[in-house]
Coordinates of C-alpha atoms in Angstrom, one line a residue:
X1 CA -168.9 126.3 -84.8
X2 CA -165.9 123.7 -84.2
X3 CA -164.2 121.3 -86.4
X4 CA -166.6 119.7 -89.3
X5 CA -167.7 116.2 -87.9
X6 CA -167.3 113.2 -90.0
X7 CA -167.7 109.0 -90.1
X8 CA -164.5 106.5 -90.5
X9 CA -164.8 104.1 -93.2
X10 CA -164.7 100.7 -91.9
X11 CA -165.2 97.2 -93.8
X12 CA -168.4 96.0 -92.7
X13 CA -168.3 92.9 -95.2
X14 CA -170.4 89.9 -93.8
X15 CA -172.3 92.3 -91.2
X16 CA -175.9 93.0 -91.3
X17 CA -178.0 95.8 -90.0
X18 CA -181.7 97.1 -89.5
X19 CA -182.1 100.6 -89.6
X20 CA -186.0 102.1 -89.3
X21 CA -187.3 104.7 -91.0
X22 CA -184.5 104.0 -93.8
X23 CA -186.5 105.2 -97.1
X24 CA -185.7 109.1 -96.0
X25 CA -184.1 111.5 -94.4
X26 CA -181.7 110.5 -91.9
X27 CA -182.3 107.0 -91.9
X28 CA -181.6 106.9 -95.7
X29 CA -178.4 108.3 -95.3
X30 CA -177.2 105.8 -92.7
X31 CA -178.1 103.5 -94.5
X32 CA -176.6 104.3 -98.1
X33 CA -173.6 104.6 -95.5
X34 CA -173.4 101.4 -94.2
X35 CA -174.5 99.5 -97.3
X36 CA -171.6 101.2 -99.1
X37 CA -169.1 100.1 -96.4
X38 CA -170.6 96.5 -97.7
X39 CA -173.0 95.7 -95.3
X40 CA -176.2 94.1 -95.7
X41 CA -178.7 96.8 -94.7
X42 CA -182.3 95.4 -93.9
X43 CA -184.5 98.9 -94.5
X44 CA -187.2 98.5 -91.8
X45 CA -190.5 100.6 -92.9
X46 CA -193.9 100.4 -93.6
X47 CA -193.9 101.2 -97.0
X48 CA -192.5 98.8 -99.5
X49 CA -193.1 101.2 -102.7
X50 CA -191.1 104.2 -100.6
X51 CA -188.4 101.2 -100.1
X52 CA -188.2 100.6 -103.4
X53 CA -187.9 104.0 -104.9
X54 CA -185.4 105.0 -101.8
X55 CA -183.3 101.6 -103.3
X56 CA -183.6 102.9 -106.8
X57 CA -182.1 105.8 -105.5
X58 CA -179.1 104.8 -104.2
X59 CA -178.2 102.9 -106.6
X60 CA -178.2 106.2 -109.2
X61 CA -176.5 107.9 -106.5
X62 CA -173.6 105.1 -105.7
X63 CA -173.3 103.9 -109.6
X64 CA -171.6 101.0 -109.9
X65 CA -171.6 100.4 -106.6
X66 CA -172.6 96.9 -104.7
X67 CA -175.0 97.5 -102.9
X68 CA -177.2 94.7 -100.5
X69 CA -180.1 96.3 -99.6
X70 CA -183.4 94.3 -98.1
X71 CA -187.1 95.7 -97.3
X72 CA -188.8 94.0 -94.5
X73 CA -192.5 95.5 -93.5
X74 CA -192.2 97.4 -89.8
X75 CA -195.1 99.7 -88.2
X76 CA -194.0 100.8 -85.2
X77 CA -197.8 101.9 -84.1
X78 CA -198.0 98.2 -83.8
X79 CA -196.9 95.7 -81.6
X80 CA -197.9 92.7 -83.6
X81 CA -196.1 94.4 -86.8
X82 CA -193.0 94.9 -84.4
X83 CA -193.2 91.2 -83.6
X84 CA -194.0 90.0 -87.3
X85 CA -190.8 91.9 -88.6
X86 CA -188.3 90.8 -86.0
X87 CA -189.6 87.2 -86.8
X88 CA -189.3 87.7 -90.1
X89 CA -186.0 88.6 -89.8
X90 CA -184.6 86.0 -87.4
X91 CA -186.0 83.2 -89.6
X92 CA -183.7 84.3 -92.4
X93 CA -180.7 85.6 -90.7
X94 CA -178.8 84.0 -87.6
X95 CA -176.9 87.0 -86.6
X96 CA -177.6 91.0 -86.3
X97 CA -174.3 93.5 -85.5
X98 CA -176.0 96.5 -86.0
X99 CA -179.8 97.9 -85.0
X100 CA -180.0 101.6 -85.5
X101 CA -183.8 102.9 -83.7
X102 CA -184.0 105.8 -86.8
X103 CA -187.7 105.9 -87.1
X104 CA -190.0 108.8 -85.2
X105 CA -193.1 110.9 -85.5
X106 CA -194.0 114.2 -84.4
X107 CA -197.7 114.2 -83.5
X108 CA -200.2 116.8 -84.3
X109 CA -202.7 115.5 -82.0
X110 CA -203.7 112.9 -79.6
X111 CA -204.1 109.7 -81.3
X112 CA -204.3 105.7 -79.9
X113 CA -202.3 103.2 -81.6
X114 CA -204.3 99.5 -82.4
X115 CA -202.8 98.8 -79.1
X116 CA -205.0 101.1 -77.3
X117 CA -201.3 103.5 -76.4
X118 CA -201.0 107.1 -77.7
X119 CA -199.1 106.8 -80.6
X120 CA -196.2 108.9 -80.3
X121 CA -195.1 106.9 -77.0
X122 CA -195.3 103.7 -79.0
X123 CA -193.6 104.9 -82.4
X124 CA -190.9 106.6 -81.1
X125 CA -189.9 104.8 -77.8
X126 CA -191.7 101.5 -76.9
X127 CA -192.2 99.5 -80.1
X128 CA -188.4 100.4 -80.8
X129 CA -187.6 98.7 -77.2
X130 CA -189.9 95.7 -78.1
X131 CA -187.7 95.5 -81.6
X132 CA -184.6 95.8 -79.5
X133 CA -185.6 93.3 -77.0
X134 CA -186.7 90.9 -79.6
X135 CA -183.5 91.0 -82.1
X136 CA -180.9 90.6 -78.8
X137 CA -180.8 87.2 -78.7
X138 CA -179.2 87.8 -82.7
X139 CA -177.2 90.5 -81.4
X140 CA -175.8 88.6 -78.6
X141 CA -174.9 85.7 -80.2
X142 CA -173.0 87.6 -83.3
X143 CA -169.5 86.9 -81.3
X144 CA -168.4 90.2 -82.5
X145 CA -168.6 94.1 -82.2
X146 CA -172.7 94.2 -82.1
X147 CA -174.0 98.1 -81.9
X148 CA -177.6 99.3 -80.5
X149 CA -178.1 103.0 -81.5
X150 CA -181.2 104.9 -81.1
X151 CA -181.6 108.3 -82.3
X152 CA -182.8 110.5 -79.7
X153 CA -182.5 114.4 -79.6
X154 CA -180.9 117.0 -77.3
X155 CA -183.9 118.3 -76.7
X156 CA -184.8 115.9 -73.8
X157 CA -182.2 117.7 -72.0
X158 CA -184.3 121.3 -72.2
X159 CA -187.8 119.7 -72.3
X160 CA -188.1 115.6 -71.5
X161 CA -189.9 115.0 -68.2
X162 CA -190.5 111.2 -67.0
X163 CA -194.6 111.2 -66.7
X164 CA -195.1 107.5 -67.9
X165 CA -198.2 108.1 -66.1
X166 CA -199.6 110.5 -68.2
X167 CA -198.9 108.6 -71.5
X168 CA -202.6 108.0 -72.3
X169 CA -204.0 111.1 -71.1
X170 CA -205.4 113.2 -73.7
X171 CA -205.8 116.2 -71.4
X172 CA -202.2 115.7 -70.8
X173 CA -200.8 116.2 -74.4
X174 CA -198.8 117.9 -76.1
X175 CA -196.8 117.8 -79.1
X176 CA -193.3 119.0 -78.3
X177 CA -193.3 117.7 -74.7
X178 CA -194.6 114.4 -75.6
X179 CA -191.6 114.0 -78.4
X180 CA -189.5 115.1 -75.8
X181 CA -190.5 112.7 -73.2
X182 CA -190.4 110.0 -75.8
X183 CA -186.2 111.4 -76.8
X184 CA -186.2 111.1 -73.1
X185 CA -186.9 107.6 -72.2
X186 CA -184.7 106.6 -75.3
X187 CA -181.5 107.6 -73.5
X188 CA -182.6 106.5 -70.4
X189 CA -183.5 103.1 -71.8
X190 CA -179.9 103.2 -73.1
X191 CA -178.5 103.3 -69.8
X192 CA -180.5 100.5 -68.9
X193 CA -179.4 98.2 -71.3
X194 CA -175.6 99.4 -70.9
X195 CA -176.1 97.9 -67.3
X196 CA -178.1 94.5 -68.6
X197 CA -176.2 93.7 -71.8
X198 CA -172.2 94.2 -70.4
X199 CA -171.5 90.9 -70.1
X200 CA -172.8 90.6 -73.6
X201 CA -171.1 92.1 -77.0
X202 CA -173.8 94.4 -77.4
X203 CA -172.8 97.9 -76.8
X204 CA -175.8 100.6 -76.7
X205 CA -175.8 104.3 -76.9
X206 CA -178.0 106.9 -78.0
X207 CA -177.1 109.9 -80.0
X208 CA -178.6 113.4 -81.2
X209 CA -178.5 113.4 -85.0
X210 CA -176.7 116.7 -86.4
X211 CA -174.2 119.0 -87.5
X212 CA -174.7 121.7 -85.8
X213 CA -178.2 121.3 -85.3
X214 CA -180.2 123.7 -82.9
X215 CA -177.9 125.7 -81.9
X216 CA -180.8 128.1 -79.6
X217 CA -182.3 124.7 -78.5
X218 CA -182.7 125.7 -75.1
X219 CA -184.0 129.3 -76.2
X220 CA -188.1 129.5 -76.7
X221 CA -187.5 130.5 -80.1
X222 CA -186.0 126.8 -80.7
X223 CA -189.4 125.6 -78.9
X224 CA -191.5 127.4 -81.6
X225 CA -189.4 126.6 -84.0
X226 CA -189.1 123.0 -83.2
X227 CA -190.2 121.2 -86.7
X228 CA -189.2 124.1 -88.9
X229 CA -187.1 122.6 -91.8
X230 CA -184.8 125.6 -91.9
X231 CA -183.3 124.8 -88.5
X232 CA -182.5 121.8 -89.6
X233 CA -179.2 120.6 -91.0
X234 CA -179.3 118.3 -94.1
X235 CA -180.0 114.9 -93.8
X236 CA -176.7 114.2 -94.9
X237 CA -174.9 116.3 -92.2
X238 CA -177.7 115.2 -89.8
X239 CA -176.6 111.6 -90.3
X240 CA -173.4 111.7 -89.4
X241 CA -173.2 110.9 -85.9
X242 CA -175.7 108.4 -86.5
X243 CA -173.3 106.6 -88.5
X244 CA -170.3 107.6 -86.6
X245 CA -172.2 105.4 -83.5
X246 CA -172.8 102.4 -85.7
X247 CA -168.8 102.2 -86.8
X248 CA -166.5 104.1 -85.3
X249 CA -164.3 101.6 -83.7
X250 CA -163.2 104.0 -80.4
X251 CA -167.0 103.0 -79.2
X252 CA -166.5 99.5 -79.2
X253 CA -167.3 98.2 -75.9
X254 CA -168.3 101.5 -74.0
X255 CA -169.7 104.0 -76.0
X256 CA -171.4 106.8 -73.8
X257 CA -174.9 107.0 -73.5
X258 CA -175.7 110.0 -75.0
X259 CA -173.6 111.9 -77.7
X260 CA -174.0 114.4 -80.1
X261 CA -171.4 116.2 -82.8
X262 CA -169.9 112.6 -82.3
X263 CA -168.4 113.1 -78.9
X264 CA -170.0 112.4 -75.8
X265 CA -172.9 114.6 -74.7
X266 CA -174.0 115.2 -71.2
X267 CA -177.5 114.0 -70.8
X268 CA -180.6 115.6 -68.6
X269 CA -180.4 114.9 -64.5
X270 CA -183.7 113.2 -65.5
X271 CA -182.4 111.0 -67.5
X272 CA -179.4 110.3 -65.6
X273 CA -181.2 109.4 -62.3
X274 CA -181.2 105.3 -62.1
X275 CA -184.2 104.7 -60.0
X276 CA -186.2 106.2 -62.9
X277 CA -184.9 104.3 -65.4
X278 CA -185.5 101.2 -64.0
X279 CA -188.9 102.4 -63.3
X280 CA -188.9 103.3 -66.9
X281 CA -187.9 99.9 -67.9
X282 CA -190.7 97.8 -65.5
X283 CA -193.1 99.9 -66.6
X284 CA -192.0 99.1 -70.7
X285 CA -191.7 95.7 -69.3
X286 CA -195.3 95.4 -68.4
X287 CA -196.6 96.8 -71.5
X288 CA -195.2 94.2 -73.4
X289 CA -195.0 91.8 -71.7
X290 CA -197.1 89.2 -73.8
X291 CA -194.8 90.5 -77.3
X292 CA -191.0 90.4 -75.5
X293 CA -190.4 86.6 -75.9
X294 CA -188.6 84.1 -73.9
X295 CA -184.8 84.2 -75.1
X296 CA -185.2 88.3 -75.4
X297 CA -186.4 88.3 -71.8
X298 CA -183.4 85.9 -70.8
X299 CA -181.0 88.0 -72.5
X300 CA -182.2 91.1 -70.6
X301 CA -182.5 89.7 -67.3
X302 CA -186.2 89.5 -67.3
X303 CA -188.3 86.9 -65.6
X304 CA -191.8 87.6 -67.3
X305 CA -193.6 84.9 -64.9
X306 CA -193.2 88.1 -62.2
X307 CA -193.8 90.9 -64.6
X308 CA -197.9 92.4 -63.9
X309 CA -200.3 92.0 -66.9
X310 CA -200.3 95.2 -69.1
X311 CA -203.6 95.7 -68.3
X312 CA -202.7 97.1 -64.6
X313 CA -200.0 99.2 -66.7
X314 CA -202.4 101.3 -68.6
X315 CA -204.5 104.5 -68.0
X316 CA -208.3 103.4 -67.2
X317 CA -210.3 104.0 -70.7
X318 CA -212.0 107.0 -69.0
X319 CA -208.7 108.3 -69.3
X320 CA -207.8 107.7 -72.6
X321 CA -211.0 109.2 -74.2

């Protein structure tokens, strides 16, 4: 099983974070984590009452406690949601040192977003790039340590196939391959923004959350098992690496781009090969084009006059349908 994994605790007075998806699971317990190390946690969701008790909460659990905690309203099945929250948040804070990319779905079936995208595709992976590429410019200006994390999944490594150009296709999908593809594109995105943000003090990586969660995951009985609660660790002991990303202070400046058990992990040959994640990236790129902004896009090395409209990007309707 190997040594129990575990978090330092590091002062992270006068530092603010987002973490999505923070009223549950997971993304509750990093951020109970970092607010307790005394940061100022901004709890990105879409439900302000599941905020609120999640805050109430917290507080019974760390009495006594401090604790500077902060709802602000994010759907990620919507761009203009996406867009609304980051400018919500840059109008009342000039600086962002942490963004952990909690927040994902499993879908049951085939669904469009408001944005005409299937909706796994755009909760998991894209609208958390457009939240990344709009809360940069914050990140990059921060002058200090400034994390990206997104939680992604070793499962990419056993099931995660690029097929961007399926995305829309309803004949095309399924529910455990298109999660994977999604845990997929999250670490190869990672790469991607190693390569565009080092001259910057953003440091990016991408981590499978877990003790020693799936332990068959390459076995079929971990594929029909895949959502089954009892192969899943707590949240608790699922957070830890999570949290161990956001502080641990041997990741400053080049964490790897994939880890699990808090140590690095080696990722997929898909989603180590470079020509397909840049094509991953243009292809994001061009999808949101009209939500990435102008001082995200400089920050990321992105000229938008050049960039296609979206409309070239996407399946023809008779495909989505």
């Amino acid at each position: 099983m190997g040594a129990r994994q575990s978090f330092p605790t590091v002062d992270l007075r006068g530092r603010v974070a987002i973490v999505t998806g923070a009223n549950s699971g997971t993304g509750y317990e990093t951020t109970k984590a970092l607010a307790r190390m005394g940061a100022k946690v901004i709890m990105a969701c879409r439900s302000q009452s599941r905020v609120e008790q999640a805050m109430e909460r917290m507080r019974k659990e760390l009495p006594g406690q401090t604790l500077d905690v902060a709802y602000v309203k994010l759907d990620l099945a919507s761009m203009s949601s996406t867009v609304q929250c980051a400018e919500q948040f840059m109008s009342e804070h000039d600086h962002l040192h942490i963004l952990c990319c909690n927040a994902g779905i499993i879908g049951h079936q085939f669904e469009l977003t408001e944005d005409k995208i299937e909706s796994v595709f755009q909760t998991n992976y894209l609208c958390h790039f457009l939240l990344i590429a709009r809360l940069v410019p914050a990140m990059a200006k921060c002058g200090a340590d400034a994390r990206i994390v997104s939680v992604s999944s070793t499962g990419h490594v056993f099931v995660g196939n690029m097929a961007t150009g399926k995305t829309n296709s309803r004949e095309a999908f399924n529910r455990l391959g298109v999660y994977a593809n999604t845990k997929l594109y999250q670490v190869m995105m990672t790469a991607v923004l190693q390569r565009r943000l080092r001259d910057t003090c953003v440091t990016v990586t991408s981590v499978h959350p877990g003790d020693d969660v799936h332990e068959e995951i390459g076995s079929q009985a971990w594929l029909d098992g895949f959502t089954a609660v009892g192969r899943l660790p707590s949240p608790a002991k699922a957070a830890v690496s999570i949290i161990y990303a956001c502080v641990s202070p041997q990741l400053a400046g080049h964490p790897p781009v994939f880890m699990a058990k808090c140590r690095p992990y080696v990722e997929s040959v898909e989603a180590s090969n470079k020509s397909k994640q840049e094509e991953l990236f243009d292809y994001s790129v061009r999808l949101l084009r009209e939500h990435i902004g102008e001082e995200g896009a400089r920050v990321l090395g992105i000229d938008l006059a050049t960039v296609s409209s979206p409309e070239q990007t996407r399946l023809p309707a008779s495909q989505q349908t």
